[in-house]
XYZ file of C-alpha atoms in Angstrom:
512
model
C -66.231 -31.920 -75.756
C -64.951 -29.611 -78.448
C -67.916 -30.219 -80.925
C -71.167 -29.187 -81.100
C -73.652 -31.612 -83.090
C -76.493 -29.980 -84.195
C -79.798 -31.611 -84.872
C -82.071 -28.790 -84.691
C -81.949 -24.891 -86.295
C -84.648 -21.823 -85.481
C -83.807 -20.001 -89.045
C -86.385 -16.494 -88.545
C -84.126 -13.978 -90.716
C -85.643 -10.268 -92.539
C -82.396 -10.896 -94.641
C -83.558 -13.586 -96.631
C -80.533 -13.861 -99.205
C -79.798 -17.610 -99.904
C -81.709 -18.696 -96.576
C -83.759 -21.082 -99.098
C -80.793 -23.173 -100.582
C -79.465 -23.221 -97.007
C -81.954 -24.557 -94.982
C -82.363 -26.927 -97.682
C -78.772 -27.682 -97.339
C -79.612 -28.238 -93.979
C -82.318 -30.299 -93.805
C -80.000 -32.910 -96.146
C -77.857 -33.281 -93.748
C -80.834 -34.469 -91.075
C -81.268 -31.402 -89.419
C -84.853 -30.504 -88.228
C -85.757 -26.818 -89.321
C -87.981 -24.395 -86.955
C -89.254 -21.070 -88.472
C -91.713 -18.279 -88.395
C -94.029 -16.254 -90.011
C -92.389 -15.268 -93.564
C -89.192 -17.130 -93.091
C -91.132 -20.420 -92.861
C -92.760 -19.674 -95.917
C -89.937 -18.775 -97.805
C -88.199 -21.880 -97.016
C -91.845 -23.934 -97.518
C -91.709 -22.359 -101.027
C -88.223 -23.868 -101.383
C -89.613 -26.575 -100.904
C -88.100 -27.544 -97.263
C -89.645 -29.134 -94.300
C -90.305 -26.916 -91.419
C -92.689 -26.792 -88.531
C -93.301 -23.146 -86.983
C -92.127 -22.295 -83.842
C -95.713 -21.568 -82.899
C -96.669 -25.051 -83.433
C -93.637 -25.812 -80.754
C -94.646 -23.358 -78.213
C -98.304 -24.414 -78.014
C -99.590 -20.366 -78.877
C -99.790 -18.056 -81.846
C -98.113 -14.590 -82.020
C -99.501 -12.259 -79.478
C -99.407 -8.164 -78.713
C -99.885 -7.565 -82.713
C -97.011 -9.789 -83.424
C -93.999 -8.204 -80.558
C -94.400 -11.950 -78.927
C -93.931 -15.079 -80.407
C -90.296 -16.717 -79.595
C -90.469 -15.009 -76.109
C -91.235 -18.309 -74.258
C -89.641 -21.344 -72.364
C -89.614 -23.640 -74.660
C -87.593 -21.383 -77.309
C -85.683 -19.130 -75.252
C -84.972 -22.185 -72.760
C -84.434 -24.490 -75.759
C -81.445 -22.149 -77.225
C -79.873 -21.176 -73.590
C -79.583 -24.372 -71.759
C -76.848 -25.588 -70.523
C -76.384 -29.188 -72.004
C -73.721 -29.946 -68.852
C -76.300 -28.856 -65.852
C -78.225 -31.377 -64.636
C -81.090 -28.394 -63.260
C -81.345 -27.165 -66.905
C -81.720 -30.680 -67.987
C -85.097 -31.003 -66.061
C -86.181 -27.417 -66.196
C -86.228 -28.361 -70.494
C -88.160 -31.061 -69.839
C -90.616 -29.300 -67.635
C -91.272 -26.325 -70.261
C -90.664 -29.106 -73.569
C -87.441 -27.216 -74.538
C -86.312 -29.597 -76.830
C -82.033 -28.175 -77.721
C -82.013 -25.564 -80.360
C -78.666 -25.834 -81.373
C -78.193 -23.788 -84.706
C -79.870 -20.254 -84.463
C -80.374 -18.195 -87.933
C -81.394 -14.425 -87.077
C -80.893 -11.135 -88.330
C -83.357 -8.141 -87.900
C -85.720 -6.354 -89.090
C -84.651 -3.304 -91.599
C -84.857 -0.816 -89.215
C -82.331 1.271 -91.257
C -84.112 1.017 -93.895
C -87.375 2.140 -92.818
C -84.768 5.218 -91.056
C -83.852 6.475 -94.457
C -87.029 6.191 -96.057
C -88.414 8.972 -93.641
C -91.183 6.758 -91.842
C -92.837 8.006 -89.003
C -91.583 7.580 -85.126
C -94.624 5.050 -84.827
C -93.281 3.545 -88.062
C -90.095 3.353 -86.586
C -90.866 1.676 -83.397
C -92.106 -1.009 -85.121
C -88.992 -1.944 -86.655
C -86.872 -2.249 -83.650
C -86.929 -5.716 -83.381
C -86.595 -7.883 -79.841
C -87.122 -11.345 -80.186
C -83.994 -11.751 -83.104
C -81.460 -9.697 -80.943
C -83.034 -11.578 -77.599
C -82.311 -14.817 -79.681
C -78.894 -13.709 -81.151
C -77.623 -12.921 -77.325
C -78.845 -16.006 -76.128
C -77.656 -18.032 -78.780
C -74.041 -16.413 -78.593
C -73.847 -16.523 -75.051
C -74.417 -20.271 -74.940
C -72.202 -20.457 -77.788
C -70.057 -23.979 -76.032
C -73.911 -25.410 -76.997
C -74.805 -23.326 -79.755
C -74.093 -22.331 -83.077
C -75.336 -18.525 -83.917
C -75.382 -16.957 -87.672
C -76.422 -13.676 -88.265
C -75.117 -12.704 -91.676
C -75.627 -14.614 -94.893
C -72.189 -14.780 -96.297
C -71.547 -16.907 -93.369
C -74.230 -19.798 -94.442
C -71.692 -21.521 -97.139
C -68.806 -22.108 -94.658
C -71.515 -23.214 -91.961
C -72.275 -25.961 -94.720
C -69.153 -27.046 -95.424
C -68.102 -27.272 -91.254
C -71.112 -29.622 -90.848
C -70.373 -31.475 -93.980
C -66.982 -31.630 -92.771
C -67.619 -32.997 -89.356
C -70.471 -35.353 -89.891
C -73.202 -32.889 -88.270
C -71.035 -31.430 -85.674
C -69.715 -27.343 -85.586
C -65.779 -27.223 -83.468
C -66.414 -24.979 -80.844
C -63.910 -22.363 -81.474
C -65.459 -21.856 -84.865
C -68.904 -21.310 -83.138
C -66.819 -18.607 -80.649
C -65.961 -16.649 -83.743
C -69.783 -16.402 -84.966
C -70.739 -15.444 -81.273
C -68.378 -12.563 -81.621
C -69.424 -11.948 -84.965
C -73.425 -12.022 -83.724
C -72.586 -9.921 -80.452
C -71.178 -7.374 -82.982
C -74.474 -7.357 -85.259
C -76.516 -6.689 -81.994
C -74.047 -4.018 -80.835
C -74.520 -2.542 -84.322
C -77.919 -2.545 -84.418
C -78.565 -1.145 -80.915
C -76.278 1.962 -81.511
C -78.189 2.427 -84.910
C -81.493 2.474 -82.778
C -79.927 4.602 -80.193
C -78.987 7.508 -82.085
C -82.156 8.092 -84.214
C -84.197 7.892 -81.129
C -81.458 10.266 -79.823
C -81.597 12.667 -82.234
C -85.484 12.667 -82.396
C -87.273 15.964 -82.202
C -84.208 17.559 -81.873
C -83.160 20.645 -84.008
C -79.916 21.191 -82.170
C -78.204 17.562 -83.697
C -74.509 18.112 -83.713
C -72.027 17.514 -81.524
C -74.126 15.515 -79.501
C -72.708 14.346 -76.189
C -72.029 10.565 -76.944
C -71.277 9.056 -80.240
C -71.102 5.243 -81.132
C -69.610 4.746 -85.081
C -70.313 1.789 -85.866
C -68.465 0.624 -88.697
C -68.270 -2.908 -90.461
C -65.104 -4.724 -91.921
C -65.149 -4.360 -95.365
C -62.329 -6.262 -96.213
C -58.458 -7.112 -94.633
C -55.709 -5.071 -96.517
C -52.288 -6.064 -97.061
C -50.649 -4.235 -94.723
C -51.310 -0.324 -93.104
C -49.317 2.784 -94.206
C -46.029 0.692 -94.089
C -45.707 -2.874 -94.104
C -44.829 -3.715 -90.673
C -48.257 -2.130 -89.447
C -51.592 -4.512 -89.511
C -54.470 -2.836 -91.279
C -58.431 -3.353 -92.632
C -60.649 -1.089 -94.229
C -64.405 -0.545 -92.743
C -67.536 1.301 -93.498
C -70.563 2.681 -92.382
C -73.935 1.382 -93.723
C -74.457 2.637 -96.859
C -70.790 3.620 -97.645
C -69.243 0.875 -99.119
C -67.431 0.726 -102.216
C -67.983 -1.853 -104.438
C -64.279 -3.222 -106.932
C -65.377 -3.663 -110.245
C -62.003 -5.463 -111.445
C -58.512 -5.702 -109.776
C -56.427 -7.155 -106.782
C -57.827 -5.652 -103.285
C -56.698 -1.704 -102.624
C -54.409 -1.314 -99.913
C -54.416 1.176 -96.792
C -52.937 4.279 -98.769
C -55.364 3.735 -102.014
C -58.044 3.764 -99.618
C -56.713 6.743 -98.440
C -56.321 8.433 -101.618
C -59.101 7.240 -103.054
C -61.754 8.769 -100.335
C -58.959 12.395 -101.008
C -59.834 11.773 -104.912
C -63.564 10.964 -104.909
C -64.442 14.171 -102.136
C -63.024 16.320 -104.735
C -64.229 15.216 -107.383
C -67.770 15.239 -106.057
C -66.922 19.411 -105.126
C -68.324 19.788 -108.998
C -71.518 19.269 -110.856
C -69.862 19.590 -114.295
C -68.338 16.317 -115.914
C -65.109 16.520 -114.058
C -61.389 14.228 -113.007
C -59.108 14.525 -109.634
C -55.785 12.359 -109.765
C -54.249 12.116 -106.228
C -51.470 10.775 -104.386
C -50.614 10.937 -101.281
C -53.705 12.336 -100.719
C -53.161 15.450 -102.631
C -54.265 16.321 -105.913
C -52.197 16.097 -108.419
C -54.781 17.776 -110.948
C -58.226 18.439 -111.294
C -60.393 19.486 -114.407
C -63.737 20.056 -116.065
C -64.620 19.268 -119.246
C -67.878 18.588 -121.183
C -66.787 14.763 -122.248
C -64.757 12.657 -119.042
C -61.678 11.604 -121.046
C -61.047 15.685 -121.901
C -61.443 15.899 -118.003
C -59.421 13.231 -117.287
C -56.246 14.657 -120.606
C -56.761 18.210 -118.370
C -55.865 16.833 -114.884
C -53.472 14.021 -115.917
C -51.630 17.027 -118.051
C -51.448 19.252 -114.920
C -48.821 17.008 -113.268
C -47.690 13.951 -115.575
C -44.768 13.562 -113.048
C -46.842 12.929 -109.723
C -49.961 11.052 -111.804
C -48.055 8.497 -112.211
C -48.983 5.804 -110.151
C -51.969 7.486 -108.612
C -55.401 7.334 -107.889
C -58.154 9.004 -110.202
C -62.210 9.910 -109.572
C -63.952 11.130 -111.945
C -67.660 12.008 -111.130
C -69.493 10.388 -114.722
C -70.015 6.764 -115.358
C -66.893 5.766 -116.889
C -67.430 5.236 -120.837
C -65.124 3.322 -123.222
C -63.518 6.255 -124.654
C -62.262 7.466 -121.266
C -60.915 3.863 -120.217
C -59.203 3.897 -123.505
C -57.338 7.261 -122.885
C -56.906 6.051 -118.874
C -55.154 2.653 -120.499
C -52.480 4.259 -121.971
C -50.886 5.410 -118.334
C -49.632 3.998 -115.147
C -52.627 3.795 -112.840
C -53.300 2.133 -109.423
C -57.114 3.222 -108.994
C -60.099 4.069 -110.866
C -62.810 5.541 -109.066
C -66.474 6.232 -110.456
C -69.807 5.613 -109.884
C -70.100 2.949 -112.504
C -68.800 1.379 -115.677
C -69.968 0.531 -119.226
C -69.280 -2.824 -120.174
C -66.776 -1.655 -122.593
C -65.312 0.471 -120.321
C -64.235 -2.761 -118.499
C -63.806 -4.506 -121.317
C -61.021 -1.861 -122.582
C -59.109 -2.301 -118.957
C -59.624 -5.738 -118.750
C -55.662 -6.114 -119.350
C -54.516 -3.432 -116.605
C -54.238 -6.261 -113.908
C -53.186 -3.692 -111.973
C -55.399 -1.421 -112.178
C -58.599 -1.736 -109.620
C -61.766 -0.130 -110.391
C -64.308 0.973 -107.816
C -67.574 1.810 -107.890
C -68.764 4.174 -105.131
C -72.089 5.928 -104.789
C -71.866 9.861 -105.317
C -74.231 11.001 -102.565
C -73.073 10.608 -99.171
C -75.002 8.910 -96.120
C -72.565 10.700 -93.288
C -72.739 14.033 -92.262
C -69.495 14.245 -90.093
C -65.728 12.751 -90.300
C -64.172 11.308 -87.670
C -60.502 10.482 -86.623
C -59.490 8.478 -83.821
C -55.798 8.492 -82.168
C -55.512 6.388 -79.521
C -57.938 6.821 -76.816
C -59.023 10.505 -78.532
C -61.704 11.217 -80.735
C -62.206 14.055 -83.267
C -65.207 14.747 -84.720
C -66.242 17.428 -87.343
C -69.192 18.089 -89.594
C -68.606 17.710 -93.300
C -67.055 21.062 -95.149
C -69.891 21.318 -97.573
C -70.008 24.767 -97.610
C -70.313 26.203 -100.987
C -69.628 29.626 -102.201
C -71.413 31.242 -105.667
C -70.295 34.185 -107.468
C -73.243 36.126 -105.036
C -71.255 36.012 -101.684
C -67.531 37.068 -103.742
C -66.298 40.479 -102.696
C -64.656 41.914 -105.451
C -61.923 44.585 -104.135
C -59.385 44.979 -106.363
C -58.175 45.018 -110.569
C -60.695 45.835 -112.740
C -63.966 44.396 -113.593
C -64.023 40.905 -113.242
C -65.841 39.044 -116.174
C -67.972 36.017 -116.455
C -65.098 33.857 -117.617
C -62.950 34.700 -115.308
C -65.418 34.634 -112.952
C -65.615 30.769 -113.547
C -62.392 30.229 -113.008
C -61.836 31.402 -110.293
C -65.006 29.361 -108.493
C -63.385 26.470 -110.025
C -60.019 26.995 -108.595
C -61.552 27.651 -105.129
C -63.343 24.254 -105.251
C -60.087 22.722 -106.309
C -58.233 24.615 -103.735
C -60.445 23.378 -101.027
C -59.466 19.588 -101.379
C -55.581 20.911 -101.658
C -53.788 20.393 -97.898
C -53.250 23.659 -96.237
C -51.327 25.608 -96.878
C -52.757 25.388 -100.345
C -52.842 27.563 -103.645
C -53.829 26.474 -106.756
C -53.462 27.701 -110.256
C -56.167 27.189 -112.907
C -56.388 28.279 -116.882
C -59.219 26.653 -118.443
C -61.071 25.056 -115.983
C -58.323 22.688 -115.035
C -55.778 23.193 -112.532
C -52.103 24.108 -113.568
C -49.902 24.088 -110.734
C -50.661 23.001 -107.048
C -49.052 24.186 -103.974
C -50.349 22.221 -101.322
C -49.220 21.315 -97.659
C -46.536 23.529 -97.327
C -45.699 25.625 -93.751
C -45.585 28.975 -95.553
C -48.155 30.122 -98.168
C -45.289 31.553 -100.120
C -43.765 27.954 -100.306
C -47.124 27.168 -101.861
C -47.473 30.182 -104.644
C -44.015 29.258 -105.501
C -44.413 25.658 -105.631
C -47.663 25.720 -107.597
C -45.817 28.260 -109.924
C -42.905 25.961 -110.554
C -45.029 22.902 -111.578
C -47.110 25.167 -114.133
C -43.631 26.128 -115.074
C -42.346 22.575 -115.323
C -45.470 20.771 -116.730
C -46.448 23.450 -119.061
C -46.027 27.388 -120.193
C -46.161 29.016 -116.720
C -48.660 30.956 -114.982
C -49.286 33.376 -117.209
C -52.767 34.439 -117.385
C -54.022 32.131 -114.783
C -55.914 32.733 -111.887
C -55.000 31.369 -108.839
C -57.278 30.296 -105.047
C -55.658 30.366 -101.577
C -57.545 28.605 -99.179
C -56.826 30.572 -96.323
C -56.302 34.466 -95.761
C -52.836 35.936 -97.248
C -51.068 37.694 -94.061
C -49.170 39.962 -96.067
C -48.620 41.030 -99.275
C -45.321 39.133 -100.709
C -47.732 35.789 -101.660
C -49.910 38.447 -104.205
C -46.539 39.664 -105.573
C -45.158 36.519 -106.185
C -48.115 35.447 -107.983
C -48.479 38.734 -109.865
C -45.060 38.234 -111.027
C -45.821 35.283 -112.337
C -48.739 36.422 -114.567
C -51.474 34.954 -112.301
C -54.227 37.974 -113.466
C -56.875 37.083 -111.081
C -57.181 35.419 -106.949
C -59.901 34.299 -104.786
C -59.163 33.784 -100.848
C -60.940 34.167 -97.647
C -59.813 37.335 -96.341
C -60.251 38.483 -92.771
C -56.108 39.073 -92.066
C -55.655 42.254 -89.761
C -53.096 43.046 -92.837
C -55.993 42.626 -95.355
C -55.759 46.642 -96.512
C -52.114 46.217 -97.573
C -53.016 42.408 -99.571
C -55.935 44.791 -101.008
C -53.474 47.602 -101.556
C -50.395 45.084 -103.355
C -52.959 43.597 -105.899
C -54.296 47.507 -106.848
C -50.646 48.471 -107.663
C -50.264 44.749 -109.438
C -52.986 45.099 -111.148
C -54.024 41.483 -110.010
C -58.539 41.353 -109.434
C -58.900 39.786 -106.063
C -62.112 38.451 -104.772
C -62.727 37.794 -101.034
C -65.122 34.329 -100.055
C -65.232 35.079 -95.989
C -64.992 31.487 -95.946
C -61.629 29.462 -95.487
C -61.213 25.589 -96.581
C -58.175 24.208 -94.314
C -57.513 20.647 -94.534
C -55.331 18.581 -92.739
């Protein structure tokens, strides 16, 4: 009572990853195969038996292809019940011989999303018989075995191998949930590009499903006591090139590391922890990128997580191997690259794709939801206000749009101080913006020769004048913030009698 033994699979799959060398796995263990259209001859060409479900049903596909396992003696075949006497003759009325392995997934309807295709296009790839099959199959899952997802076909061998033909029934429970989930998926997918159809208005829209897949378990959440896993949208997972699996606070700092690092178009490094950057800099070659923000903050690199926005190249891993490092970020590796931190066992490398597929962030606390669209906002030396200090030229000009960018990835309060297109001192999450021109100015202090000639970024307004003169005493020759405090005139007024150039965006960056 707590097996299944299967004799007979419907395998009809758009995924067709190892479906070949699986139905031919099944077959050798006596198990009849039932297919359709290019899934029967992909397996045919693998050379394994199969008669098409057409052949079973007694009619070809009809409506232009939207019916062909719609009928009795498929549909009936997959949700009978074995124990009920009534569904025992009604299978034997409609020749619904069991179906008692079912091998779906659907067609690529994301995939035909983000190529652009038409709304006719589209329709076409919302599939109905798979996910009609899938339900069926998982609902009768004390009769049937359901697989939706490749990765799943090798244990599904070795359970039958195991058991002499037979599947336990709790292990064909956890591929109904696991099926029930892909249809869920799938339907939420279809639901909100049909919902956002002709629409200019897009964002926030009323209802929102996320659906996210499991990427992997990690070891444990922010502290060990706390049970944790990491998942993605489609089209957002990160591949590990080498190392043990990341834990709940690399993930973390890795997504803080690689947003920032994407902020730039030059060849440029972040190092994080704790979500913060430690140091960020641009340079024409990525391991004088990576010297520049690992120099920023030696103390607080160590340990931490570093992006960098160029395919990683053997001189950079070479300069990375000499430190303490828990991850590597990039958007891929030379072979030498890897083959120069082959020894940092501890080390794990990711590969993640630089553009980005979501156009919101989301954060979920209990039974709340908050939902924001991306900050992409980007400022150019056009929408500065210049309105105090004297002229301000192109090199300084530079600076001071690369210490915004920086500043913006900082956690508010933030300011940043940056000589040389890498950042020198970072004041970030503090309760008083002071705290944060005064921490920034210690590390530059501490790590280096001070502040002197820097410029510096706030990312929010300055509501009153002490945080200009405590940079200005520092050195800092040059700031960029928002503006837009009712005390703006006297900020305005303290950088004139400074002699400090401050530029105005009229757009803040707070992050939390």
């Amino acid at each position: 009572m707590d097996m299944i033994n299967v004799g007979r699979a419907l395998i009809s799959v758009a995924d067709k990853r190892g479906v070949g060398k699986f139905a031919g796995q099944l077959a050798g263990l006596g198990i009849e195969i039932l297919s359709t259209g290019g899934t029967a001859d992909e397996l045919r060409s693998a050379g394994v038996p199969v008669q098409d479900v057409a052949e079973r049903t007694g009619f070809g596909a009809a409506f232009s292809g939207r019916v062909k396992t719609l009928h009795p003696a498929i549909m009936g075949a997959i949700l009978a019940d074995r124990s009920n006497p009534d569904h025992a003759a009604d299978a034997e009325q409609f020749n619904a011989e069991p179906i008692d392995l079912v091998v779906v997934n659907f067609y690529r309807f994301a995939d035909a999303l983000a190529s652009g295709a038409s709304a006719t296009d589209l329709v076409e790839k919302i599939d109905i018989g798979g996910p009609t099959m899938v339900r069926a199959a998982a609902k009768n899952h004390a009769h049937v075995l359901v697989v939706v997802n490749p990765h799943d076909y090798r244990s599904v061998v070795e359970e039958l191998a195991r058991n002499d033909g037979k599947i336990e029934r709790k292990f064909a429970a956890r591929l109904a949930a696991k099926a029930f989930a892909h249809t869920a998926e799938y339907d939420r997918m279809i639901g909100a590009a049909l919902a956002g159809a002709g629409k200019e208005e897009k964002f926030p829209p009323p209802e929102m499903d996320v659906a996210l897949r499991r990427v992997s378990r990690l070891r444990y959440g922010e502290n060990p006591h706390q049970a944790a896993a990491l998942y993605a949208m489609a089209g957002n997972e990160f591949k590990l090139l080498a190392g043990s699996e990341v834990s709940y606070n690399n993930v973390q700092d890795a997504i803080a590391a690689w947003r920032s690092v994407r902020e730039f178009d030059e060849t440029a490094c972040s190092i994080v922890k704790h979500a913060n950057p430690c140091g960020i800099a641009g340079a024409e070659r990525a391991a004088d990128a990576f010297a520049g923000a690992f120099a920023a903050n030696p103390e607080s690199a160590f340990g931490g997580v570093v992006a960098i926005n160029r395919q990683l190249d053997a001189a950079t891993a070479t300069a990375i191997a000499d430190h303490f490092i828990e991850v590597l970020i990039v958007p891929g590796a030379t072979p030498e690259a890897l083959e120069a931190l082959a020894g940092r066992r501890r080390l794990r490398i990711i590969e993640a794709p630089l553009a980005q597929s979501a156009d919101f962030d989301v954060r979920v606390y209990g039974g709340l939801g908050l939902v924001q669209e991306r900050d992409r906002k980007v400022i150019d030396s056009a929408q500065l206000r210049e309105l105090a200090g004297s002229a301000i030229d192109d090199q300084q000009l530079a600076q001071l749009l690369f210490a915004w960018r920086a500043c913006k990835h900082a956690k508010s309060n933030a300011i940043v101080l940056v000589r040389q297109a890498a950042t020198i001192g970072i004041g970030a999450g503090q309760t008083s913006r002071v705290e944060a021109a005064r921490q920034a100015i210690e590390q530059a202090r501490r790590h280096g020769d001070g502040a002197g000639g820097a410029v510096a970024a706030s990312d929010g307004f300055l509501p009153f004048p002490d945080t200009v003169e405590i940079l200005a005493k520092a050195g800092v020759k040059a700031l960029v913030q928002p503006g837009g405090s009712k005390r703006d005139d006297q900020v305005v007024a303290a950088a004139k009698a400074a002699g400090i150039a401050m530029v105005m965006t009229g757009v803040r960056h707070f992050i939390h």
